[in-house]
Amino acid sequence: MDFYFGLIQIIGVHTLLGLSAYCVLLTGQVSLAQAGFFAIGAYVAGMLTVIAQWPLVPALGVSALVAGATACAVGFPALRVKGLMLVVATVAFGEAVRLFFFNFTYQVQAGNIRLGPHGGEGFRQIRYFPENGWTTLDVMLFIWAVVALVMAGLWWLNRSRAGAVLRAVGEDELAAQSTGINITAVKISAMTVGGVIAGIGGGIFAHYTTHIEHVQFGVVLATFAIAYPILGGLSNVFGTLLAVIFIQGFLIEGLRFMGDWRNLLFGGLIVLAMNVRPRGLLDAGAMLALKRLFFSRKERSDA
Amino acid sequence: MLDLQAVSKHFGGVRAVDGVDLTVARGQILGLIGPNGSGKSTIVNLICGLFPLTSGRIVYNGADIADLPPHARVTMGIARTFQNIRLFGQLTVWQNLWVAQNSSEQRKQNFLKRWLGGSRSAREEIDRTLEFFDLAHKRDELAGNLAFGEQRRLEFARALSAKPALLLLDEPAAGMNAEEIDQLDGRIRRMRQDGITVLLIEHHVELVMSVADRIAVLNFGQKIAEGTPAAVQANPVVREAYLGTAAAA
Ligand SMILES: Nc1ncnc2c1ncn2[C@@H]1O[C@H](COP(=O)(O)OP(=O)(O)O)[C@@H](O)[C@H]1O
Ligand SMILES: [Mg+2]
């Protein structure tokens, strides 16, 4: 049972990570910086509950703010470049964050142990959940409440004018500019919202794993972050969720028996999926087909 | 209203626009004609700020706008259509107009209302515009799925969404049949009634001659003539450079 709880928690946290990349991808930007924002969220939230003894929710709020502010600041220079150059710039940022935490030590004495981030050894003993008597089920419910909240927010944003503007910028920057959209402001806003979501995700991640270290936040995590919305498609937030379930639940856990061959299969499947469905599993066409199915049923029952 | 003063744009060795002076008077429809590659679209792109001038000045309502980014020019009241249609194909027809509501007046709305909900009046404006362009029945279609003529109309409609004072139409009749051109003619005349100044770039000589108050003629990036439609039509230089070749073709 604990295995499944663990898996469901991973899926929840990775959904947040994927959604943070989704926001940025809507504006047509491929960002590999999301793992960096996630790392910032993880360390900030962890330090606040462990060292400053804050409750979890305000700690997550602050980690969201710090990660969001970082994303906003990174957005200004990074979004001046496009395409491959942006990928390179954001990878560089992600690696810089990782190396920062590799060298970052800030510990306090608590009884006979020292608490806090300790460079390459990482940050151990983030024991907010066990110390406060949260069961695995409580943790799982908490994670999914946050995921549901974020998904509802993004779903609503998607239907708003802001969502349409993000997509307009993603589709054709030149046309967007020519209709009066300030594309720089839009891209930086998307980056900031993405940073906020990644910060929350990272903060939660730190608490359920209880031990974080720099290697967890490398390029691999950044690649996962962007793979989810690309595979899931941009028409809808549920695409990202589906992609996380598929990758984490099926490819990583379901195929564990294949050992290292799994990675090869993983890469192959992503390439295949993107060839068969270049706009993601749940693209605009699929959504339209689903709607038609629903509406034609209704018409028949009306008749 | 709009004054181009000795405007030039060179792409490497190509002098796409070469020292053009052009005045668009308020409330007028100015036709801009010229053979393919004579620099018409480049002039529109320069007015919209898609790339910097090589030299010269662009003065709009008395202010030099040459350094303003494209979106700021839209807010000041300059909107355009594209010769090769550039709609947001993955957005619905309705959303295409929604995202383009960027006039200074629309920008003054309450932030949350503007970005999240949209005021009732903003929604009604979109519905009215769609009605005017005979696209109301397509409001929920993806723009990319529209027929060609409908896409042209939607481009025009989207440009109006930002409530422009100056409208730049880059070959709006290209690829249209006679009936569609007739409707377009009516809609452009309606712009004048509504007090919108129009710069109309068009290949379709009949249309320009019929709706424009004045016509300027470009050839190889230079203005070779300007005047009333009748005067331009009678001008031998123009006949040779443009109308003549069209008649011969
Ligand atoms: N972005 C660009 N880069 C390089 N050359 C360009 C560009 N835009 C236009 N040109 C060149 O400028 C000249 C004028 O083009 P254009 O303004 O599109 O003509 P028109 O609209 O009158 O047909 C052409 O020779 C074209 O090849
Ligand atoms: Mg042209």
Coordinates of C-alpha atoms and ligand atoms in Angstrom, one line a residue:
Chain A
M1 CA 0.0 0.0 0.0
D2 CA 2.8 2.4 0.9
F3 CA 4.2 1.9 -2.5
Y4 CA 1.1 3.1 -4.1
F5 CA 0.8 6.1 -1.8
G6 CA 4.4 6.9 -2.6
L7 CA 3.7 6.7 -6.3
I8 CA 0.5 8.8 -6.0
Q9 CA 2.6 11.5 -4.2
I10 CA 5.3 11.5 -6.9
I11 CA 2.6 11.8 -9.5
G12 CA 1.1 14.8 -7.7
V13 CA 4.4 16.6 -7.3
H14 CA 5.5 15.9 -10.8
T15 CA 2.1 17.2 -12.0
L16 CA 2.9 20.5 -10.4
L17 CA 6.3 20.5 -12.0
G18 CA 4.8 19.7 -15.4
L19 CA 2.2 22.4 -15.0
S20 CA 4.9 24.9 -14.3
A21 CA 6.5 24.1 -17.6
Y22 CA 3.0 24.1 -19.2
C23 CA 2.5 27.7 -18.4
V24 CA 5.7 28.7 -20.1
L25 CA 5.2 26.4 -23.0
L26 CA 1.8 28.0 -23.7
T27 CA 3.7 31.1 -24.8
G28 CA 5.9 28.9 -27.1
Q29 CA 9.0 29.0 -24.9
V30 CA 10.8 25.7 -24.1
S31 CA 12.3 26.3 -20.7
L32 CA 14.6 23.9 -18.9
A33 CA 14.8 26.2 -15.9
Q34 CA 11.8 24.7 -14.1
A35 CA 13.9 22.2 -12.1
G36 CA 15.9 25.2 -10.8
F37 CA 12.7 26.9 -9.6
F38 CA 11.6 23.6 -8.1
A39 CA 15.0 23.3 -6.3
I40 CA 14.7 26.8 -4.9
G41 CA 11.2 26.0 -3.6
A42 CA 12.4 22.8 -2.0
Y43 CA 15.3 24.4 -0.1
V44 CA 13.4 27.5 0.9
A45 CA 10.4 25.6 2.2
G46 CA 12.6 23.1 3.9
M47 CA 14.7 25.7 5.7
L48 CA 11.6 27.6 6.8
T49 CA 10.0 24.6 8.5
V50 CA 13.2 23.0 9.8
I51 CA 15.3 26.0 10.8
A52 CA 12.8 28.7 11.3
Q53 CA 10.2 26.3 12.6
W54 CA 7.4 27.7 10.4
P55 CA 4.2 25.8 9.7
L56 CA 4.1 24.2 6.3
V57 CA 1.6 26.3 4.4
P58 CA 3.2 29.7 5.0
A59 CA 6.5 28.1 4.2
L60 CA 5.1 26.9 0.9
G61 CA 3.8 30.4 0.3
V62 CA 7.2 31.9 0.7
S63 CA 8.9 29.3 -1.4
A64 CA 6.3 30.1 -4.1
L65 CA 7.1 33.8 -3.9
V66 CA 10.9 33.3 -3.9
A67 CA 10.8 30.9 -6.9
G68 CA 8.3 33.2 -8.7
A69 CA 10.5 36.2 -8.1
T70 CA 13.5 34.3 -9.4
A71 CA 11.6 33.2 -12.5
C72 CA 10.6 36.8 -13.1
A73 CA 14.2 38.0 -12.8
V74 CA 15.5 35.1 -15.0
G75 CA 12.7 35.8 -17.5
F76 CA 14.0 39.3 -18.4
P77 CA 17.3 38.3 -19.9
A78 CA 16.4 34.7 -20.8
L79 CA 13.3 35.5 -22.9
R80 CA 15.2 37.8 -25.1
V81 CA 16.6 34.8 -26.8
K82 CA 14.5 32.2 -28.6
G83 CA 14.3 28.5 -29.5
L84 CA 17.5 26.6 -29.0
M85 CA 19.3 29.6 -27.4
L86 CA 16.6 29.8 -24.7
V87 CA 17.0 26.0 -24.1
V88 CA 20.7 26.6 -23.6
A89 CA 20.2 29.7 -21.4
T90 CA 17.7 28.0 -19.1
V91 CA 19.8 24.8 -18.8
A92 CA 22.6 27.1 -17.7
F93 CA 20.4 28.7 -15.1
G94 CA 19.2 25.3 -13.8
E95 CA 22.8 24.1 -13.5
A96 CA 23.8 27.3 -11.7
V97 CA 21.0 26.7 -9.2
R98 CA 22.1 23.1 -8.7
L99 CA 25.7 24.1 -8.2
F100 CA 24.7 26.8 -5.8
F101 CA 23.0 24.2 -3.6
F102 CA 26.0 21.9 -4.1
N103 CA 28.0 24.6 -2.3
F104 CA 25.4 25.9 0.0
T105 CA 25.7 25.2 3.7
Y106 CA 23.6 26.8 6.4
Q107 CA 23.2 24.7 9.5
V108 CA 22.1 25.3 13.0
Q109 CA 22.7 23.2 16.1
A110 CA 19.6 21.5 17.4
G111 CA 20.4 19.4 20.5
N112 CA 23.1 17.0 19.4
I113 CA 22.5 17.2 15.7
R114 CA 23.0 19.9 13.1
L115 CA 20.1 20.8 10.9
G116 CA 20.0 22.5 7.5
P117 CA 21.5 22.3 4.0
H118 CA 25.0 20.9 4.0
G119 CA 26.5 21.4 0.6
G120 CA 27.0 18.2 -1.4
E121 CA 25.6 16.0 1.3
G122 CA 22.3 17.7 0.9
F123 CA 19.6 18.7 3.3
R124 CA 18.5 15.9 5.6
Q125 CA 15.9 15.6 8.3
I126 CA 13.1 17.7 6.8
R127 CA 10.8 16.0 9.2
Y128 CA 7.8 18.3 9.3
F129 CA 5.3 15.6 8.4
P130 CA 6.3 12.9 11.0
E131 CA 7.0 15.5 13.7
N132 CA 3.5 16.8 13.3
G133 CA 1.8 13.4 13.1
W134 CA 0.8 13.5 9.5
T135 CA 0.0 10.0 8.2
T136 CA 1.0 9.0 4.6
L137 CA -2.6 9.4 3.7
D138 CA -2.8 12.9 5.1
V139 CA 0.3 13.8 3.1
M140 CA -1.2 12.3 0.0
L141 CA -4.5 14.2 0.4
F142 CA -2.7 17.4 1.1
I143 CA -0.6 17.1 -2.1
W144 CA -3.6 16.3 -4.2
A145 CA -5.6 19.2 -2.7
V146 CA -2.8 21.5 -3.8
V147 CA -2.6 19.9 -7.2
A148 CA -6.4 20.2 -7.6
L149 CA -6.2 23.9 -6.6
V150 CA -3.5 24.6 -9.1
M151 CA -5.2 22.7 -11.9
A152 CA -8.4 24.5 -11.2
G153 CA -6.7 27.8 -11.3
L154 CA -4.9 27.0 -14.6
W155 CA -8.1 25.6 -16.1
W156 CA -9.9 28.8 -15.3
L157 CA -7.0 30.9 -16.6
N158 CA -7.1 28.9 -19.8
R159 CA -10.7 30.0 -20.4
S160 CA -9.9 33.6 -19.5
R161 CA -8.7 36.2 -21.9
A162 CA -5.2 35.8 -20.3
G163 CA -5.2 32.2 -21.4
A164 CA -6.1 33.1 -25.0
V165 CA -3.4 35.8 -25.0
L166 CA -0.7 33.3 -23.8
R167 CA -1.7 31.0 -26.7
A168 CA -1.7 33.8 -29.2
V169 CA 1.8 34.6 -28.2
G170 CA 2.8 30.9 -28.4
E171 CA 1.3 30.6 -31.8
D172 CA 2.6 33.7 -33.6
E173 CA 4.6 36.3 -31.8
L174 CA 4.7 38.7 -34.7
A175 CA 0.9 38.6 -35.2
A176 CA 0.5 38.9 -31.4
Q177 CA 2.7 42.1 -31.3
S178 CA 0.8 43.4 -34.2
T179 CA -2.5 43.1 -32.4
G180 CA -1.2 45.1 -29.5
I181 CA 0.0 42.4 -27.2
N182 CA 3.1 43.2 -25.2
I183 CA 4.8 39.9 -25.8
T184 CA 7.7 40.5 -23.4
A185 CA 5.4 41.2 -20.5
V186 CA 3.2 38.2 -21.4
K187 CA 6.2 35.8 -21.6
I188 CA 7.7 37.1 -18.3
S189 CA 4.3 36.8 -16.6
A190 CA 4.0 33.2 -17.8
M191 CA 7.5 32.5 -16.5
T192 CA 6.6 34.0 -13.2
V193 CA 3.5 31.9 -12.8
G194 CA 5.5 28.9 -13.8
G195 CA 8.0 29.7 -11.2
V196 CA 5.4 30.1 -8.5
I197 CA 3.9 26.6 -9.3
A198 CA 7.4 25.0 -9.4
G199 CA 8.2 26.6 -6.1
I200 CA 5.1 25.1 -4.5
G201 CA 5.9 21.7 -6.0
G202 CA 9.5 21.8 -4.8
G203 CA 8.4 22.8 -1.3
I204 CA 6.1 19.8 -1.1
F205 CA 8.7 17.5 -2.6
A206 CA 11.2 18.5 0.1
H207 CA 8.8 17.6 2.8
Y208 CA 7.6 14.2 1.6
T209 CA 11.1 12.9 0.7
T210 CA 12.6 14.5 3.9
H211 CA 16.0 14.5 2.2
I212 CA 17.0 16.7 -0.7
E213 CA 20.3 17.1 -2.5
H214 CA 21.5 18.9 -5.5
V215 CA 21.7 15.9 -7.8
Q216 CA 17.9 15.5 -7.7
F217 CA 17.4 18.9 -9.4
G218 CA 19.6 18.4 -12.5
V219 CA 18.9 18.4 -16.2
V220 CA 17.0 15.1 -16.0
L221 CA 14.3 16.6 -13.8
A222 CA 14.2 19.7 -16.1
T223 CA 13.7 17.4 -19.1
F224 CA 10.9 15.5 -17.3
A225 CA 9.2 18.9 -16.5
I226 CA 9.0 19.9 -20.1
A227 CA 8.3 16.4 -21.4
Y228 CA 5.0 16.2 -19.5
P229 CA 3.2 19.1 -21.2
I230 CA 4.8 18.4 -24.6
L231 CA 3.6 14.8 -24.4
G232 CA 0.2 15.7 -22.9
G233 CA -0.5 18.6 -25.2
L234 CA -1.3 22.2 -24.5
S235 CA -5.0 22.3 -25.1
N236 CA -5.8 21.4 -21.5
V237 CA -4.2 21.0 -18.1
F238 CA -5.4 17.4 -17.9
G239 CA -3.1 16.4 -20.7
T240 CA -0.1 17.2 -18.4
L241 CA -1.7 15.1 -15.6
L242 CA -2.2 12.2 -18.0
A243 CA 1.3 12.4 -19.3
V244 CA 2.7 12.3 -15.7
I245 CA 0.6 9.3 -14.9
F246 CA 1.8 7.6 -18.1
I247 CA 5.4 8.4 -17.6
Q248 CA 5.7 8.0 -13.8
G249 CA 3.1 5.3 -13.3
F250 CA 3.6 3.2 -16.4
L251 CA 7.0 3.9 -17.9
I252 CA 9.0 4.3 -14.7
E253 CA 7.2 2.1 -12.2
G254 CA 5.3 -0.3 -14.4
L255 CA 8.4 -1.2 -16.5
R256 CA 10.9 -1.3 -13.6
F257 CA 11.5 -5.0 -14.3
M258 CA 13.2 -3.9 -17.6
G259 CA 16.0 -2.3 -15.7
D260 CA 18.1 0.2 -17.6
W261 CA 16.5 -0.7 -20.9
R262 CA 13.5 1.3 -19.6
N263 CA 15.3 4.5 -20.3
L264 CA 15.8 3.5 -23.9
L265 CA 12.2 2.6 -24.2
F266 CA 11.2 5.8 -22.5
G267 CA 13.1 7.9 -25.1
G268 CA 11.7 5.8 -27.9
L269 CA 8.1 6.2 -26.7
I270 CA 8.4 9.9 -26.4
V271 CA 9.8 10.2 -29.9
L272 CA 7.0 7.9 -31.2
A273 CA 4.3 9.8 -29.3
M274 CA 5.5 13.1 -30.7
N275 CA 5.5 11.8 -34.2
V276 CA 2.1 10.3 -34.0
R277 CA 0.6 13.2 -32.1
P278 CA 2.7 16.2 -32.6
R279 CA 0.4 18.5 -30.6
G280 CA 0.4 16.1 -27.7
L281 CA -1.9 13.3 -26.6
L282 CA -4.8 15.6 -25.8
D283 CA -4.6 18.1 -28.6
A284 CA -7.3 20.6 -29.8
G285 CA -8.7 18.0 -32.2
A286 CA -9.0 15.4 -29.5
M287 CA -10.8 17.8 -27.3
L288 CA -13.2 18.8 -30.1
A289 CA -13.9 15.1 -30.7
L290 CA -14.6 14.5 -27.0
K291 CA -16.9 17.5 -27.0
R292 CA -18.7 16.3 -30.1
L293 CA -19.2 12.9 -28.5
F294 CA -20.7 14.5 -25.5
F295 CA -22.9 16.9 -27.4
S296 CA -24.2 14.4 -30.0
R297 CA -25.2 12.2 -27.1
K298 CA -27.1 15.0 -25.6
E299 CA -28.8 15.8 -28.8
R300 CA -29.9 12.2 -29.2
S301 CA -31.3 12.1 -25.7
D302 CA -33.1 15.4 -26.5
A303 CA -34.6 13.9 -29.6
Chain B
M1 CA -2.4 62.1 -39.2
L2 CA 0.5 60.0 -40.4
D3 CA 3.6 61.4 -42.0
L4 CA 6.4 59.4 -43.5
Q5 CA 9.4 61.7 -44.0
A6 CA 12.2 60.4 -46.3
V7 CA 11.7 56.9 -45.0
S8 CA 14.2 54.3 -46.1
K9 CA 14.6 50.6 -45.4
H10 CA 17.4 48.6 -46.8
F11 CA 17.8 44.9 -46.5
G12 CA 21.5 44.4 -47.1
G13 CA 21.8 45.7 -50.6
V14 CA 18.1 45.7 -51.4
R15 CA 16.6 49.1 -51.1
A16 CA 13.1 47.9 -50.3
V17 CA 11.9 51.5 -49.4
D18 CA 14.0 54.4 -50.6
G19 CA 13.4 57.9 -49.4
V20 CA 9.6 57.8 -49.4
D21 CA 7.5 60.8 -48.3
L22 CA 3.9 59.9 -47.6
T23 CA 1.1 61.7 -45.9
V24 CA -2.1 60.1 -44.8
A25 CA -4.7 62.7 -44.0
R26 CA -7.2 62.1 -41.2
G27 CA -10.5 60.6 -42.4
Q28 CA -9.1 59.7 -45.8
I29 CA -8.6 56.5 -47.6
L30 CA -5.2 56.6 -49.2
G31 CA -4.5 53.9 -51.7
L32 CA -0.9 52.6 -52.1
I33 CA -0.3 50.7 -55.3
G34 CA 2.8 49.5 -57.1
P35 CA 4.2 46.3 -58.7
N36 CA 5.2 43.3 -56.6
G37 CA 8.3 43.9 -54.6
S38 CA 8.0 47.7 -54.8
G39 CA 8.1 48.0 -51.0
K40 CA 4.4 48.4 -50.1
S41 CA 4.3 45.7 -47.4
T42 CA 7.7 47.0 -46.1
I43 CA 6.1 50.4 -45.6
V44 CA 3.3 48.8 -43.5
N45 CA 5.8 46.9 -41.5
L46 CA 7.8 50.1 -40.8
I47 CA 4.7 51.9 -39.7
C48 CA 3.9 49.0 -37.3
G49 CA 7.4 48.9 -36.0
L50 CA 8.2 45.3 -37.0
F51 CA 11.8 46.4 -37.9
P52 CA 13.8 49.6 -37.5
L53 CA 14.1 52.3 -40.1
T54 CA 17.3 52.6 -42.0
S55 CA 16.6 56.4 -42.1
G56 CA 13.8 58.9 -42.0
R57 CA 11.0 59.7 -39.6
I58 CA 7.5 58.4 -39.0
V59 CA 5.3 61.0 -37.4
Y60 CA 1.9 60.0 -36.0
N61 CA -0.4 62.7 -34.6
G62 CA 2.6 65.0 -34.3
A63 CA 4.9 62.5 -32.4
D64 CA 7.8 60.6 -33.9
I65 CA 6.9 57.0 -33.2
A66 CA 10.0 55.4 -34.8
D67 CA 11.3 54.1 -31.5
L68 CA 8.1 52.6 -30.1
P69 CA 7.6 48.9 -29.9
P70 CA 4.8 47.4 -32.1
H71 CA 2.3 46.9 -29.3
A72 CA 2.5 50.5 -28.2
R73 CA 1.7 51.7 -31.7
V74 CA -1.4 49.5 -31.7
T75 CA -2.5 51.1 -28.4
M76 CA -2.0 54.5 -30.0
G77 CA -4.5 53.5 -32.6
I78 CA -2.6 51.9 -35.5
A79 CA -3.8 48.5 -36.5
R80 CA -3.1 46.3 -39.6
T81 CA -3.9 43.2 -41.5
F82 CA -1.3 40.9 -43.1
Q83 CA -0.9 40.2 -46.8
N84 CA -0.3 36.6 -46.0
I85 CA -2.9 35.9 -43.4
R86 CA -1.6 35.5 -39.9
L87 CA -4.5 34.5 -37.7
F88 CA -4.2 32.6 -34.4
G89 CA -5.3 29.3 -36.0
Q90 CA -5.5 27.4 -32.7
L91 CA -7.8 30.0 -31.2
T92 CA -11.5 30.3 -32.0
V93 CA -12.8 33.1 -34.2
W94 CA -14.1 34.8 -31.1
Q95 CA -10.9 34.5 -29.2
N96 CA -9.0 36.0 -32.1
L97 CA -10.9 39.2 -31.6
W98 CA -10.8 38.9 -27.8
V99 CA -7.0 38.9 -27.6
A100 CA -6.8 41.9 -29.9
Q101 CA -8.7 44.3 -27.7
N102 CA -5.8 46.4 -26.9
S103 CA -6.8 50.0 -27.4
S104 CA -5.8 52.6 -24.8
E105 CA -9.4 52.7 -23.7
Q106 CA -9.6 49.0 -23.4
R107 CA -6.3 49.0 -21.5
K108 CA -7.8 51.3 -18.9
Q109 CA -10.2 48.7 -17.7
N110 CA -9.8 47.2 -14.2
F111 CA -6.9 44.7 -14.4
L112 CA -8.8 41.6 -13.3
K113 CA -11.7 42.4 -15.5
R114 CA -9.5 42.9 -18.5
W115 CA -7.5 39.8 -18.1
L116 CA -9.8 37.3 -16.5
G117 CA -13.4 38.1 -17.3
G118 CA -13.8 40.8 -19.9
S119 CA -16.5 43.4 -19.5
R120 CA -19.9 43.0 -21.0
S121 CA -19.3 45.9 -23.4
A122 CA -16.1 44.3 -24.6
R123 CA -18.0 41.1 -25.3
E124 CA -20.7 42.9 -27.1
E125 CA -18.2 44.7 -29.2
I126 CA -16.8 41.4 -30.4
D127 CA -20.3 40.1 -31.2
R128 CA -21.1 43.3 -33.2
T129 CA -17.8 43.1 -35.1
L130 CA -18.4 39.5 -36.0
E131 CA -21.9 40.4 -37.1
F132 CA -20.5 43.1 -39.4
F133 CA -18.1 40.7 -41.0
D134 CA -20.7 38.0 -41.3
L135 CA -18.8 35.7 -39.1
A136 CA -21.2 35.4 -36.1
H137 CA -22.2 31.9 -37.0
K138 CA -18.5 30.8 -36.9
R139 CA -17.7 32.3 -33.6
D140 CA -16.6 29.1 -31.9
E141 CA -14.8 27.6 -34.9
L142 CA -11.0 27.4 -34.8
A143 CA -9.7 30.2 -37.0
G144 CA -7.4 27.8 -38.7
N145 CA -10.5 25.8 -40.0
L146 CA -12.1 28.7 -41.7
A147 CA -12.3 29.0 -45.5
F148 CA -9.9 31.5 -47.1
G149 CA -12.4 34.3 -47.6
E150 CA -13.6 34.0 -44.0
Q151 CA -10.0 34.2 -42.8
R152 CA -9.5 37.4 -44.7
R153 CA -12.6 38.8 -43.1
L154 CA -11.4 37.7 -39.7
E155 CA -8.1 39.4 -40.2
F156 CA -10.0 42.6 -41.0
A157 CA -12.2 42.1 -38.0
R158 CA -9.3 41.4 -35.7
A159 CA -7.6 44.7 -36.7
L160 CA -10.8 46.6 -35.8
S161 CA -10.9 44.9 -32.4
A162 CA -8.2 47.3 -31.2
K163 CA -10.4 50.3 -32.2
P164 CA -7.9 51.8 -34.5
A165 CA -7.8 55.4 -35.7
L166 CA -5.6 54.4 -38.6
L167 CA -6.1 51.1 -40.3
L168 CA -3.4 49.6 -42.6
L169 CA -4.9 47.0 -45.0
D170 CA -2.2 45.0 -46.8
E171 CA -3.8 43.5 -50.0
P172 CA -7.1 42.6 -48.3
A173 CA -8.7 41.5 -51.6
A174 CA -5.9 39.1 -52.6
G175 CA -7.5 35.8 -53.5
M176 CA -11.1 37.0 -53.2
N177 CA -13.8 36.5 -55.8
A178 CA -15.8 39.4 -57.3
E179 CA -18.7 39.1 -54.8
E180 CA -16.3 39.1 -51.9
I181 CA -14.4 42.1 -53.3
D182 CA -17.7 44.0 -53.6
Q183 CA -18.5 43.3 -49.9
L184 CA -15.0 44.4 -49.0
D185 CA -15.5 47.6 -50.9
G186 CA -18.6 48.3 -48.8
R187 CA -16.8 47.6 -45.6
I188 CA -13.9 49.9 -46.4
R189 CA -16.3 52.7 -47.2
R190 CA -17.9 52.0 -43.9
M191 CA -14.5 52.7 -42.2
R192 CA -14.5 56.2 -43.6
Q193 CA -18.0 56.8 -42.3
D194 CA -16.9 55.6 -38.9
G195 CA -14.0 58.1 -39.0
I196 CA -11.2 55.6 -39.4
T197 CA -8.4 56.6 -41.6
V198 CA -7.3 53.9 -44.0
L199 CA -4.1 53.1 -45.8
L200 CA -5.2 50.6 -48.4
I201 CA -2.5 48.6 -50.2
E202 CA -4.1 46.7 -53.1
H203 CA -3.2 45.0 -56.3
H204 CA -6.8 45.0 -57.4
V205 CA -6.8 48.3 -59.3
E206 CA -10.6 48.6 -59.7
L207 CA -11.1 48.4 -55.9
V208 CA -8.5 51.0 -55.1
M209 CA -9.7 53.4 -57.8
S210 CA -13.2 53.0 -56.5
V211 CA -12.7 53.6 -52.8
A212 CA -9.6 55.6 -52.4
D213 CA -9.6 59.4 -52.0
R214 CA -6.0 59.7 -53.1
I215 CA -3.5 57.2 -54.5
A216 CA 0.2 57.0 -54.1
V217 CA 2.3 54.8 -56.5
L218 CA 5.5 53.0 -55.6
N219 CA 8.0 51.5 -57.9
F220 CA 11.4 50.0 -56.8
G221 CA 10.9 51.5 -53.3
Q222 CA 10.3 55.0 -54.5
K223 CA 7.2 57.0 -54.8
I224 CA 6.7 57.9 -58.5
A225 CA 3.3 59.5 -58.3
E226 CA 0.5 60.7 -56.1
G227 CA -2.9 62.3 -56.6
T228 CA -6.5 61.6 -57.1
P229 CA -7.5 58.3 -58.7
A230 CA -8.3 59.9 -62.0
A231 CA -5.0 61.8 -62.1
V232 CA -2.9 58.8 -61.2
Q233 CA -4.7 56.7 -63.8
A234 CA -3.9 59.3 -66.4
N235 CA -0.3 59.7 -65.3
P236 CA 2.0 58.3 -68.1
V237 CA 4.7 57.4 -65.7
V238 CA 2.3 55.3 -63.7
R239 CA 0.9 53.7 -66.8
E240 CA 4.3 52.6 -67.8
A241 CA 5.5 51.4 -64.5
Y242 CA 2.4 49.7 -63.2
L243 CA -0.9 50.0 -65.0
G244 CA 0.8 49.4 -68.3
T245 CA 2.4 46.2 -67.2
A246 CA -0.9 45.1 -65.7
A247 CA -2.8 45.8 -68.9
A248 CA -0.1 44.0 -70.9
A249 CA -0.2 40.9 -68.7
Ligands
LIG1 N1 12.3 40.9 -44.1 C1 12.9 41.1 -45.3 N2 14.2 40.7 -45.5 C2 14.8 40.9 -46.7 N3 14.2 41.5 -47.8 C3 13.0 41.8 -47.7 C4 12.2 41.7 -46.4 N4 11.0 42.1 -46.6 C5 10.9 42.6 -47.9 N5 12.1 42.4 -48.5 C6 12.4 42.8 -49.9 O1 12.0 44.1 -50.1 C7 11.4 44.3 -51.3 C8 10.0 44.9 -51.2 O2 9.1 43.9 -50.6 P1 7.6 44.2 -50.2 O3 7.6 45.3 -49.3 O4 7.1 42.9 -49.7 O5 6.9 44.5 -51.6 P2 5.4 44.5 -52.0 O6 4.6 44.4 -50.7 O7 5.3 45.9 -52.6 O8 5.2 43.4 -52.9 C9 11.4 43.0 -52.0 O9 12.5 43.0 -52.9 C10 11.6 42.0 -50.9 O10 12.3 40.9 -51.4
MG2 MG 3.3 43.1 -50.2

